[in-house]
Short mmCIF file of C-alpha atoms in Angstrom, two decimals:
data_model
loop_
_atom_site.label_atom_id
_atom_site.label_comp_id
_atom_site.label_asym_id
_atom_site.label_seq_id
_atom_site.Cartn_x
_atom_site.Cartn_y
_atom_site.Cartn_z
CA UNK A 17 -46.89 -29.51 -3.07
CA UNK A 18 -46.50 -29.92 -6.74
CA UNK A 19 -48.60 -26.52 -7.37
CA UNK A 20 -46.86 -24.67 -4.89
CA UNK A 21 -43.26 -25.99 -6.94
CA UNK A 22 -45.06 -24.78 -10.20
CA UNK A 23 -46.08 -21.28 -8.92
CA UNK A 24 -42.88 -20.64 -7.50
CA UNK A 25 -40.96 -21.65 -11.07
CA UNK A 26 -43.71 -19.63 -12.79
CA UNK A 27 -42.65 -16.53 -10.32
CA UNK A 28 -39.03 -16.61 -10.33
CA UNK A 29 -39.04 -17.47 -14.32
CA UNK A 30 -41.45 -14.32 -14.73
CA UNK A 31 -39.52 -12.11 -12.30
CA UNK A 32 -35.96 -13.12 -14.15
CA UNK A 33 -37.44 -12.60 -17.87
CA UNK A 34 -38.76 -9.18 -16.65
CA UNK A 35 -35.32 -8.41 -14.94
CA UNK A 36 -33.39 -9.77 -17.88
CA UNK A 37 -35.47 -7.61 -20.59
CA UNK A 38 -35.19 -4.43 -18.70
CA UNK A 39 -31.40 -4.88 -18.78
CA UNK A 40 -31.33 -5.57 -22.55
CA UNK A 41 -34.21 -3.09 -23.59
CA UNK A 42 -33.34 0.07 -21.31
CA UNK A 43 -29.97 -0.81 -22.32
CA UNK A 44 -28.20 -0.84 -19.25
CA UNK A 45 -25.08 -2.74 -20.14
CA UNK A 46 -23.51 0.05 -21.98
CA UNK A 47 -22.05 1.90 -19.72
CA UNK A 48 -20.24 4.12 -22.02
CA UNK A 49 -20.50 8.00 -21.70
CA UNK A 50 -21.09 8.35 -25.82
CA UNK A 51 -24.87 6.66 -25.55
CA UNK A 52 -27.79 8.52 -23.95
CA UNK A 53 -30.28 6.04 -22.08
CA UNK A 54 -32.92 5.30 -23.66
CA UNK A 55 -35.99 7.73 -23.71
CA UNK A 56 -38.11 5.59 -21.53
CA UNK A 57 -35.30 4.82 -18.70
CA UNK A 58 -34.62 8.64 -19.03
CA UNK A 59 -37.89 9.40 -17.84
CA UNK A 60 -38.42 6.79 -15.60
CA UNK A 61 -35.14 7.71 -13.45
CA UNK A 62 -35.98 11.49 -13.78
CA UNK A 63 -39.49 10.64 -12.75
CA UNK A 64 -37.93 8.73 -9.51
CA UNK A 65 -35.19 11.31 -8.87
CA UNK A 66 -37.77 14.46 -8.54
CA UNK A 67 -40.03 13.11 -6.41
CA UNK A 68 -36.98 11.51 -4.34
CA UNK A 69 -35.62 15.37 -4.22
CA UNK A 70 -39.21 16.71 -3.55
CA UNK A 71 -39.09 14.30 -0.61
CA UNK A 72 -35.76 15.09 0.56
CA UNK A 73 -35.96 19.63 0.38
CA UNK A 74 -39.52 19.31 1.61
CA UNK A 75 -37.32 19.61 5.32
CA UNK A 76 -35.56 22.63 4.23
CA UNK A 77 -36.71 25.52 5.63
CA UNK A 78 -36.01 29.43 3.61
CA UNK A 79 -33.71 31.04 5.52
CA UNK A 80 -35.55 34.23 6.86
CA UNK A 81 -35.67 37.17 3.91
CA UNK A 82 -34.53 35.02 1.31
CA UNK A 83 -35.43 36.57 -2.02
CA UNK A 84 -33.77 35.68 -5.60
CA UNK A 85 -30.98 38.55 -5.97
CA UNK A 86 -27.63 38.69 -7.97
CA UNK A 87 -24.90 40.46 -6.84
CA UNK A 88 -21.33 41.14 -8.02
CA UNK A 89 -20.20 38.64 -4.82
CA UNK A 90 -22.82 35.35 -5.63
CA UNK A 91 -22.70 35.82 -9.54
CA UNK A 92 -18.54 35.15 -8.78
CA UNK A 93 -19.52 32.74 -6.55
CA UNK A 94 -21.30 31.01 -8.95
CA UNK A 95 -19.24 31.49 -12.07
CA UNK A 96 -16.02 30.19 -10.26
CA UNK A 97 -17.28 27.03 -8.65
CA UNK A 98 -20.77 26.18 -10.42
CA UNK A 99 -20.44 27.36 -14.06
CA UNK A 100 -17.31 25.27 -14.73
CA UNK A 101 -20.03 22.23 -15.42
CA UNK A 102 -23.47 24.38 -15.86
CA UNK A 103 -22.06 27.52 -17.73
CA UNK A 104 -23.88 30.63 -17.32
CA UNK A 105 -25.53 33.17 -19.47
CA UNK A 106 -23.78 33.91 -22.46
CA UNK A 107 -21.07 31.81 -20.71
CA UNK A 108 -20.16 27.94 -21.96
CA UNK A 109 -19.21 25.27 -19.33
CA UNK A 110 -15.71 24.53 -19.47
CA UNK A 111 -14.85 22.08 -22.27
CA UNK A 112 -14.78 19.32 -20.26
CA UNK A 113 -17.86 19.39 -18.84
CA UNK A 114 -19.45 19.18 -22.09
CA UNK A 115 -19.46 15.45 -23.08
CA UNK A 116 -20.64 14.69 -19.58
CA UNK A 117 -23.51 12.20 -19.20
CA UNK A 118 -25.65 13.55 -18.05
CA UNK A 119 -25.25 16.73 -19.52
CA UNK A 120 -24.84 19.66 -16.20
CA UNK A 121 -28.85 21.46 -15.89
CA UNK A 122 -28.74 24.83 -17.38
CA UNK A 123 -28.83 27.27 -14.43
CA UNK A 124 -31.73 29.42 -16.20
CA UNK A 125 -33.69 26.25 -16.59
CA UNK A 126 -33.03 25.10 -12.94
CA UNK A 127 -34.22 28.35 -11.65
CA UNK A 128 -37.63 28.03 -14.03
CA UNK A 129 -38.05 24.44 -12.79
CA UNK A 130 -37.00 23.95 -9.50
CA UNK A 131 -37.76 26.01 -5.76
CA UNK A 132 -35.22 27.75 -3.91
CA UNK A 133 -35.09 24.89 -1.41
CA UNK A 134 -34.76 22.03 -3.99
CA UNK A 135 -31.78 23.82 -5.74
CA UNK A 136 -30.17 24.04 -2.54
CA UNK A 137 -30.72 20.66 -1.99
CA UNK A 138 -28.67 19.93 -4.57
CA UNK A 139 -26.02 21.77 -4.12
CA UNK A 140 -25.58 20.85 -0.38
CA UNK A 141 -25.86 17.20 -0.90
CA UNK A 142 -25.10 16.52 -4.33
CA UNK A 143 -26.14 13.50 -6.75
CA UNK A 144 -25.26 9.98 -6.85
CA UNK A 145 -23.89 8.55 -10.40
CA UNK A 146 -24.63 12.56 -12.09
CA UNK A 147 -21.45 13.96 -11.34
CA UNK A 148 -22.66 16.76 -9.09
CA UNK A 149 -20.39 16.83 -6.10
CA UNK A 150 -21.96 17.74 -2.36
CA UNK A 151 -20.67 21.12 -1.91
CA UNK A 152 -21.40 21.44 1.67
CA UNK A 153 -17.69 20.69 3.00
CA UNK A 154 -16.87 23.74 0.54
CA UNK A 155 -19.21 26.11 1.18
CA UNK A 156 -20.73 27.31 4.37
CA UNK A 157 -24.45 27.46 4.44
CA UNK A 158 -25.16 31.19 3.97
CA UNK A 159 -22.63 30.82 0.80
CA UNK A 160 -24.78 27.74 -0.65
CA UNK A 161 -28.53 29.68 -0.04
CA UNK A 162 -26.03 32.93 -1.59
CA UNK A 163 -25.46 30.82 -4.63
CA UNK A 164 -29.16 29.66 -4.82
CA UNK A 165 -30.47 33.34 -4.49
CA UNK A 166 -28.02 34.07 -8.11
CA UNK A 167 -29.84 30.78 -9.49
CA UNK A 168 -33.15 31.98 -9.02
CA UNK A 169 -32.89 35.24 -10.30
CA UNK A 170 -30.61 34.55 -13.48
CA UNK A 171 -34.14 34.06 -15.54
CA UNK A 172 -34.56 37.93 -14.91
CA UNK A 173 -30.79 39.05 -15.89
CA UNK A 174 -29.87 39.06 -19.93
CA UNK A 175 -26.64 37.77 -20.38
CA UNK A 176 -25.05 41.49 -20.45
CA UNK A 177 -26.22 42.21 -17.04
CA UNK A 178 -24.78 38.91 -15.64
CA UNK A 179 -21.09 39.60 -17.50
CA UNK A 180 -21.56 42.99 -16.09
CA UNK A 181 -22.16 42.12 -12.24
CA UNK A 182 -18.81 39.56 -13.41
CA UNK A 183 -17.20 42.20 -13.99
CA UNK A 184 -17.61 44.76 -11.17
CA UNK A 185 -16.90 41.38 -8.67
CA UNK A 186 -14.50 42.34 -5.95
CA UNK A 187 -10.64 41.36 -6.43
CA UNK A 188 -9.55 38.68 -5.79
CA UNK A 189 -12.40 36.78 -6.28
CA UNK A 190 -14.21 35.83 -3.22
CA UNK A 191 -13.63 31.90 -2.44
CA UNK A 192 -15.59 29.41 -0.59
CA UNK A 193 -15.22 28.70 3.11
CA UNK A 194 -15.20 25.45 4.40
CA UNK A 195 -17.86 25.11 7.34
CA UNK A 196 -16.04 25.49 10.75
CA UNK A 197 -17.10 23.04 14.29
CA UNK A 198 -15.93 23.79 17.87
CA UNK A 199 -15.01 20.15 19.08
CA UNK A 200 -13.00 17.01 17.26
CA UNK A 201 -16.92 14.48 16.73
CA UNK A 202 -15.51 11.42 15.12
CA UNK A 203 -19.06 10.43 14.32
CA UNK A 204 -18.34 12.95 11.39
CA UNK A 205 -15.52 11.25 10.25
CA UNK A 206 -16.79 8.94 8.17
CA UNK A 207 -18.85 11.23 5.89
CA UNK A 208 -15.81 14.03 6.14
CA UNK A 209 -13.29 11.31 4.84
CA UNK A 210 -15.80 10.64 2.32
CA UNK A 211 -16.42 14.09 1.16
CA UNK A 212 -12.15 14.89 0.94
CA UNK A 213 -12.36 11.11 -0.96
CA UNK A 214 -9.75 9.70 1.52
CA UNK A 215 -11.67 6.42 0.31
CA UNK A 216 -9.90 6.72 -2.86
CA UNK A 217 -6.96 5.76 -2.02
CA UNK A 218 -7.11 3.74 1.54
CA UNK A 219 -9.39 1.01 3.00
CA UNK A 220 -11.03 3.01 5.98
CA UNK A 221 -13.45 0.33 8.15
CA UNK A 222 -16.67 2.15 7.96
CA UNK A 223 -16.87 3.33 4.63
CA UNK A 224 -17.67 1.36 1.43
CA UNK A 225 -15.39 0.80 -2.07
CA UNK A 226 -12.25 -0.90 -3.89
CA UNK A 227 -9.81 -2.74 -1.95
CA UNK A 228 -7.20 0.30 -2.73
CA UNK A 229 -3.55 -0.07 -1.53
CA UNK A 230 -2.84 3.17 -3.02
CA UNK A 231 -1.99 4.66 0.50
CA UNK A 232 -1.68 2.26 3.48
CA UNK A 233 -5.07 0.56 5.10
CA UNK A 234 -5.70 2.94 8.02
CA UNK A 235 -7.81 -0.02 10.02
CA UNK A 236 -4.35 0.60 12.47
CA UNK A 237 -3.69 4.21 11.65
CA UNK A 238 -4.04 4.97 15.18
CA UNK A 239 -1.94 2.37 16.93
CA UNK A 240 0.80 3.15 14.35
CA UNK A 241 3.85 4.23 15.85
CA UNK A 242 4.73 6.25 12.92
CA UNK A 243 3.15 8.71 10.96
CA UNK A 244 4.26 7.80 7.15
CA UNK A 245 7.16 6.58 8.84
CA UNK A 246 8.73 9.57 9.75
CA UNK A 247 6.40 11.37 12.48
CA UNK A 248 6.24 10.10 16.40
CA UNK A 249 2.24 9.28 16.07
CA UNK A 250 0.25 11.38 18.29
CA UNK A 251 -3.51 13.16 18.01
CA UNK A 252 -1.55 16.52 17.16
CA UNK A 253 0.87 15.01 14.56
CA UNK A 254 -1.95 13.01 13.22
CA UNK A 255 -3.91 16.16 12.55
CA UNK A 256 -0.72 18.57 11.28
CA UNK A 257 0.12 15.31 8.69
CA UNK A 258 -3.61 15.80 7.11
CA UNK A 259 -3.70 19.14 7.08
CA UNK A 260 0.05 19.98 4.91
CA UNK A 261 1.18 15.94 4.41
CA UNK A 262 4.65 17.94 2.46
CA UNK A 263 5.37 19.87 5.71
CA UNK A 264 6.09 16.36 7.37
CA UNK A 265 7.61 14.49 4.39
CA UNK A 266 8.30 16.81 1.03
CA UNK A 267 8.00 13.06 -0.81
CA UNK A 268 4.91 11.83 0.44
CA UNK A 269 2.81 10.68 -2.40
CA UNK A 270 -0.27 11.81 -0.21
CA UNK A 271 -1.53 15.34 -1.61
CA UNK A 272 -2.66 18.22 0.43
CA UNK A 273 -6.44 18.33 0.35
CA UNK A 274 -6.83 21.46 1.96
CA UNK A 275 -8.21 20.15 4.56
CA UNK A 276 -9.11 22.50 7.78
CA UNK A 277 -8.23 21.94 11.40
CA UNK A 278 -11.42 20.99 12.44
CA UNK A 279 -11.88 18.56 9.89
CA UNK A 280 -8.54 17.28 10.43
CA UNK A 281 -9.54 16.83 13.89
CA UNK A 282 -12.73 14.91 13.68
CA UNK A 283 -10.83 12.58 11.47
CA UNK A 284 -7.69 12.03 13.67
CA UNK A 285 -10.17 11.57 16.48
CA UNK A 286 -11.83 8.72 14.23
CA UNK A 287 -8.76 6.75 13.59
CA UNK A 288 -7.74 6.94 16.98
CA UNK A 289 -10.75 5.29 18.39
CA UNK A 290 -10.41 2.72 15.80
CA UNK A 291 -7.19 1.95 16.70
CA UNK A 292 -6.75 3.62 20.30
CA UNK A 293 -2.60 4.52 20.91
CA UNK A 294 -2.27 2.02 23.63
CA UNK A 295 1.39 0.62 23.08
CA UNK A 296 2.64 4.39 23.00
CA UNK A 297 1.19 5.69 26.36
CA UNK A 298 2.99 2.73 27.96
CA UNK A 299 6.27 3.53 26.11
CA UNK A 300 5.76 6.81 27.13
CA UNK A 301 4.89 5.89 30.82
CA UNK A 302 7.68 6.83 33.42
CA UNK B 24 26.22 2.45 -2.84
CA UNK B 25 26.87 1.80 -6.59
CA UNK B 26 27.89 -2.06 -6.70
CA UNK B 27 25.28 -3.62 -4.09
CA UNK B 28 22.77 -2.00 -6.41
CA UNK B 29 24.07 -3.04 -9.47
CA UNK B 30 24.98 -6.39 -8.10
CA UNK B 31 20.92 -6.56 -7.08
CA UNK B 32 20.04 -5.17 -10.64
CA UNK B 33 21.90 -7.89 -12.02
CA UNK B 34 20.64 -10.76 -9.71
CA UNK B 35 16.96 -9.40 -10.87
CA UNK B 36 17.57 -10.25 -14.27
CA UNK B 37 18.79 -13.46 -13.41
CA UNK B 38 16.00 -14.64 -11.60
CA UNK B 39 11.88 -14.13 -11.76
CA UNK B 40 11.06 -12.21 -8.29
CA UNK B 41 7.85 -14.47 -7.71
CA UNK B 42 9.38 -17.63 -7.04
CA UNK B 43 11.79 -18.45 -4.05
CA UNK B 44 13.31 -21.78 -3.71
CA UNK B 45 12.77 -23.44 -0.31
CA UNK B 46 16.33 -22.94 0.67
CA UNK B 47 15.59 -19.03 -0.58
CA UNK B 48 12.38 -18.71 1.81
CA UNK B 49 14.34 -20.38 5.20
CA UNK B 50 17.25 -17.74 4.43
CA UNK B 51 14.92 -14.83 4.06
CA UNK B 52 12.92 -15.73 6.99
CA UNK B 53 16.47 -16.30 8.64
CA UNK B 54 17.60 -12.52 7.83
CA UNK B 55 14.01 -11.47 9.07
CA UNK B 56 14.47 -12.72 12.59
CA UNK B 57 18.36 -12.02 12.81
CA UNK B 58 18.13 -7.97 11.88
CA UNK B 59 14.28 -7.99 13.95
CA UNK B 60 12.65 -6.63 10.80
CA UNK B 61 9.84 -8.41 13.11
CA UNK B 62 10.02 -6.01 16.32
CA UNK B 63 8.53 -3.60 14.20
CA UNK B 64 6.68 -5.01 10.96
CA UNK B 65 3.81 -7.49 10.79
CA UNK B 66 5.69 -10.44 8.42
CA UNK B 67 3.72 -12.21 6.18
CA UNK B 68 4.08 -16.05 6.83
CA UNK B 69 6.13 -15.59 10.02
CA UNK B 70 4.13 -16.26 13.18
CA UNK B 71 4.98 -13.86 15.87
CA UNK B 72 3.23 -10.74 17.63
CA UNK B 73 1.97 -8.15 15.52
CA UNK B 74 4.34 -4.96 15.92
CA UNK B 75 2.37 -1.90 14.92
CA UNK B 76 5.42 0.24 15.14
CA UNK B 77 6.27 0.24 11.00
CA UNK B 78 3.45 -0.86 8.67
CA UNK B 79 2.56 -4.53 8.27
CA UNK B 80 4.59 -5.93 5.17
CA UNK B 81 1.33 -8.47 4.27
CA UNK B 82 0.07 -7.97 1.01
CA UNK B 83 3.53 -6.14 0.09
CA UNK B 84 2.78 -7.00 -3.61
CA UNK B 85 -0.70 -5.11 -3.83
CA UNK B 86 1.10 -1.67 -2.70
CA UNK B 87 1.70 0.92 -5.13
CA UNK B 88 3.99 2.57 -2.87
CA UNK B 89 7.14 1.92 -1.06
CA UNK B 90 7.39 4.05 2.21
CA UNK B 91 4.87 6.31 0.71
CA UNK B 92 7.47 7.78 -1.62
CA UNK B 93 8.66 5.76 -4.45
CA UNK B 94 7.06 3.70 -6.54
CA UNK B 95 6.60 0.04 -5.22
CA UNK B 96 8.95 -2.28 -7.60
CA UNK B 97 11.84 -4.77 -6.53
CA UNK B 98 14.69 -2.68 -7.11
CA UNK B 99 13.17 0.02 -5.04
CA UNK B 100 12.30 -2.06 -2.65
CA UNK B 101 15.73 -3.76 -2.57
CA UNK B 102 17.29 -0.15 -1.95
CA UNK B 103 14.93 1.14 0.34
CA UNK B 104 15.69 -2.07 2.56
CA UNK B 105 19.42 -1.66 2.09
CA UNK B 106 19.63 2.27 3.12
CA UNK B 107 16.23 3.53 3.88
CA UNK B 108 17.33 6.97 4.40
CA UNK B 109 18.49 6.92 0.67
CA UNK B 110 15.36 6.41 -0.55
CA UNK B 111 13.28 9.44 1.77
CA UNK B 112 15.94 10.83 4.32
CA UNK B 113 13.13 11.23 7.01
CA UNK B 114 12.15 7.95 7.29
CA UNK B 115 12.21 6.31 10.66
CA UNK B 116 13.50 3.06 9.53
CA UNK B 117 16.74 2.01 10.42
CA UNK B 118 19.56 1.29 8.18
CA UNK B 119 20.08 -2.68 8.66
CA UNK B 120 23.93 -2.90 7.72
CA UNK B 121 22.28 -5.82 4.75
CA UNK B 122 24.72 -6.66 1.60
CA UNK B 123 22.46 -5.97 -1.38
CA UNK B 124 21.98 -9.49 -2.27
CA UNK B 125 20.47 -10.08 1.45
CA UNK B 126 18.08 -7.12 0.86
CA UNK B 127 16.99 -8.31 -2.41
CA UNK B 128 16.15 -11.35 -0.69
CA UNK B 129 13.92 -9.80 1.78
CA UNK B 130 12.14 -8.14 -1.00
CA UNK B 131 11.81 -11.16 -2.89
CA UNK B 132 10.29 -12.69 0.35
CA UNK B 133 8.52 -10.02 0.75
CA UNK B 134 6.80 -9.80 -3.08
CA UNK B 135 6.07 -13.09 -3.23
CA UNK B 136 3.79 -13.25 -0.24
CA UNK B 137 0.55 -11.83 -1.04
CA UNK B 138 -1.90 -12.36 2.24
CA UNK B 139 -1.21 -13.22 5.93
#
């Protein structure tokens, strides 16, 4: 009994020291943007995050005849949504994106380190805690693999050649599309409401952070008589309010996040079956 | 529209909106129940059904916002209660017939009680 006691103190004392000098040595209670980790922790968390990402693209599958290839279209692409944080060649990130931590990948070196299907990886699903959004409620696919074709042939382009292709881009410059559905799938609420970062400013049940009372808690949303107070709640209204919240009330403090039908719809059919609209199809009953 | 507000501007300077007297609380609560502020609103520390027709009122404190429009402080509160269409003409809630000093009550009520 009393060994058993001693190897568990022995255990737990070793497993705290090592738990408590990590913490001081890798230095991670600074969490200030103005000190780099240190070497070691750098290495060890971009040793951990490749072979998570090699993991992760090895079930993306080259979409058929892709082949590295800039063109006046993906080179806009790219400069108006990807450079403002990478920059480009010749080109400098916005300023900004400079004194990020860390510090945006190069495009060149991306396209010298990393395969077609890994760079799309990233850009479809983002990284945690790196600052690189998920782009794939902005982009449709074909745009994403367009913008990793321009990656992976910018090692081949000098810098002229890219400003030139700039240049001869089509006006107005051609924008993202979100990805379109055929039917409201609540199921993709949660990670749509995430993505638009609904989260930031209402409790949603189902999704994770602050207890925010920015906006209202939307655990009732559905049940609500009222839309903001002004708009007889129905699926419809529900989905017109997300999509252009100033159309229903000029005041609102809730911004227009460009937000499509369909996604409008899979999240109005969320909040709905959180809250089904029971009281109002009695009121409504003859 | 100009003296009830400056009569509540003047009763907030007077008095510290967190703290309501016992006599304060039973005459809030009283004004709650007489205008039905409860047919529609969740009340904090007023048992009753749970109306979903307006928001719930709990946690009225925590909110940044009042009606989603203006910024969540006792005066505005106070003159959203008194003429809610003042404050953002489309808003579904009614228009009470209060004196200022009874809405600034309510609000009071209302800020000092944080949960359920």
């Amino acid at each position: 009994m009393r060994r058993w006691l001693g190897a568990f103190l022995v255990s737990t004392g070793s497993i705290a020291a090592a738990g408590a000098g990590v913490l001081l040595l890798g230095e991670f209670y600074n969490l200030s943007a103005v000190r780099q980790h240190p070497a070691w922790v750098y290495g060890a968390i971009a040793l951990g995050r490749d072979a998570v990402i090699a993991l992760d693209s090895s079930g993306i599958d080259l979409p058929d005849g892709f082949t590295p290839i800039a063109t006046p279209q993906n080179a806009a692409m790219f400069q108006d949504n990807c450079a403002r944080c990478h920059g480009a060649p010749g080109l400098p990130p916005e300023d900004f994106a400079l004194a990020m931590l860390p510090v945006p990948t190069n495009p060149v070196d991306m396209a010298m380190n990393r395969s077609p299907e890994q760079i799309y990886r990233f850009v479809s699903e983002g990284l945690k805690m790196s600052g690189m959004p998920a782009w794939q409620q902005r982009m449709t696919e074909d745009e994403m693999w367009d913008v990793t074709a321009l990656v992976e042939a910018l090692p081949d382009l000098s810098p002229a050649e890219y400003q030139a292709l700039l240049a001869s881009a089509p006006q107005p410059r051609p924008e993202p599309a979100a990805p379109t559905s055929l039917d409201a799938d609540p199921d993709r609420a949660p990670l749509l409401m995430q993505q638009y970062a609904c989260r930031s400013c209402h409790i949603i049940p189902g999704l994770v952070g602050r207890k925010v009372h920015v906006g209202p808690s939307l655990e009732r949303a559905g049940s609500r008589r009222y839309i903001a107070g002004v708009l007889p709640n129905t699926p419809e209204n529900m989905i017109r309010w997300i999509m252009d919240p100033q159309k229903v009330d000029p005041l609102s403090a809730m911004p227009n996040l460009d937000v499509s039908r369909d996604v409008a719809a899979d999240m109005a059919a969320y909040l709905f079956r959180l809250s089904p609209p029971e009281l109002h199809e009695r009121d409504e009953a003859p | 529209m100009r003296t009830p507000l400056l009569f509540s501007l003047a009763l907030s300077f007077c008095q510290p909106p967190g703290q309501l007297s016992q006599d304060e609380t039973a005459r809030a609560q009283a004004l709650i129940r007489a205008h039905g502020c409860w047919s529609c609103h969740t009340v904090p520390g007023m048992a009753g059904p749970a109306p979903n027709t307006g928001p719930p009122l709990t946690g009225q404190a925590e909110k940044a916002y009042v009606a989603g429009v203006a910024p969540n402080t006792l005066d505005m509160l106070t003159a959203f209660i008194l003429d809610p269409q003042a404050i953002d003409p489309r808003s579904a809630m009614p228009d009470l017939g209060l004196s200022g000093d009874e809405a600034q009550l309510i609000a009071r009520y209302l800020l000092a009680h944080g949960g359920t």
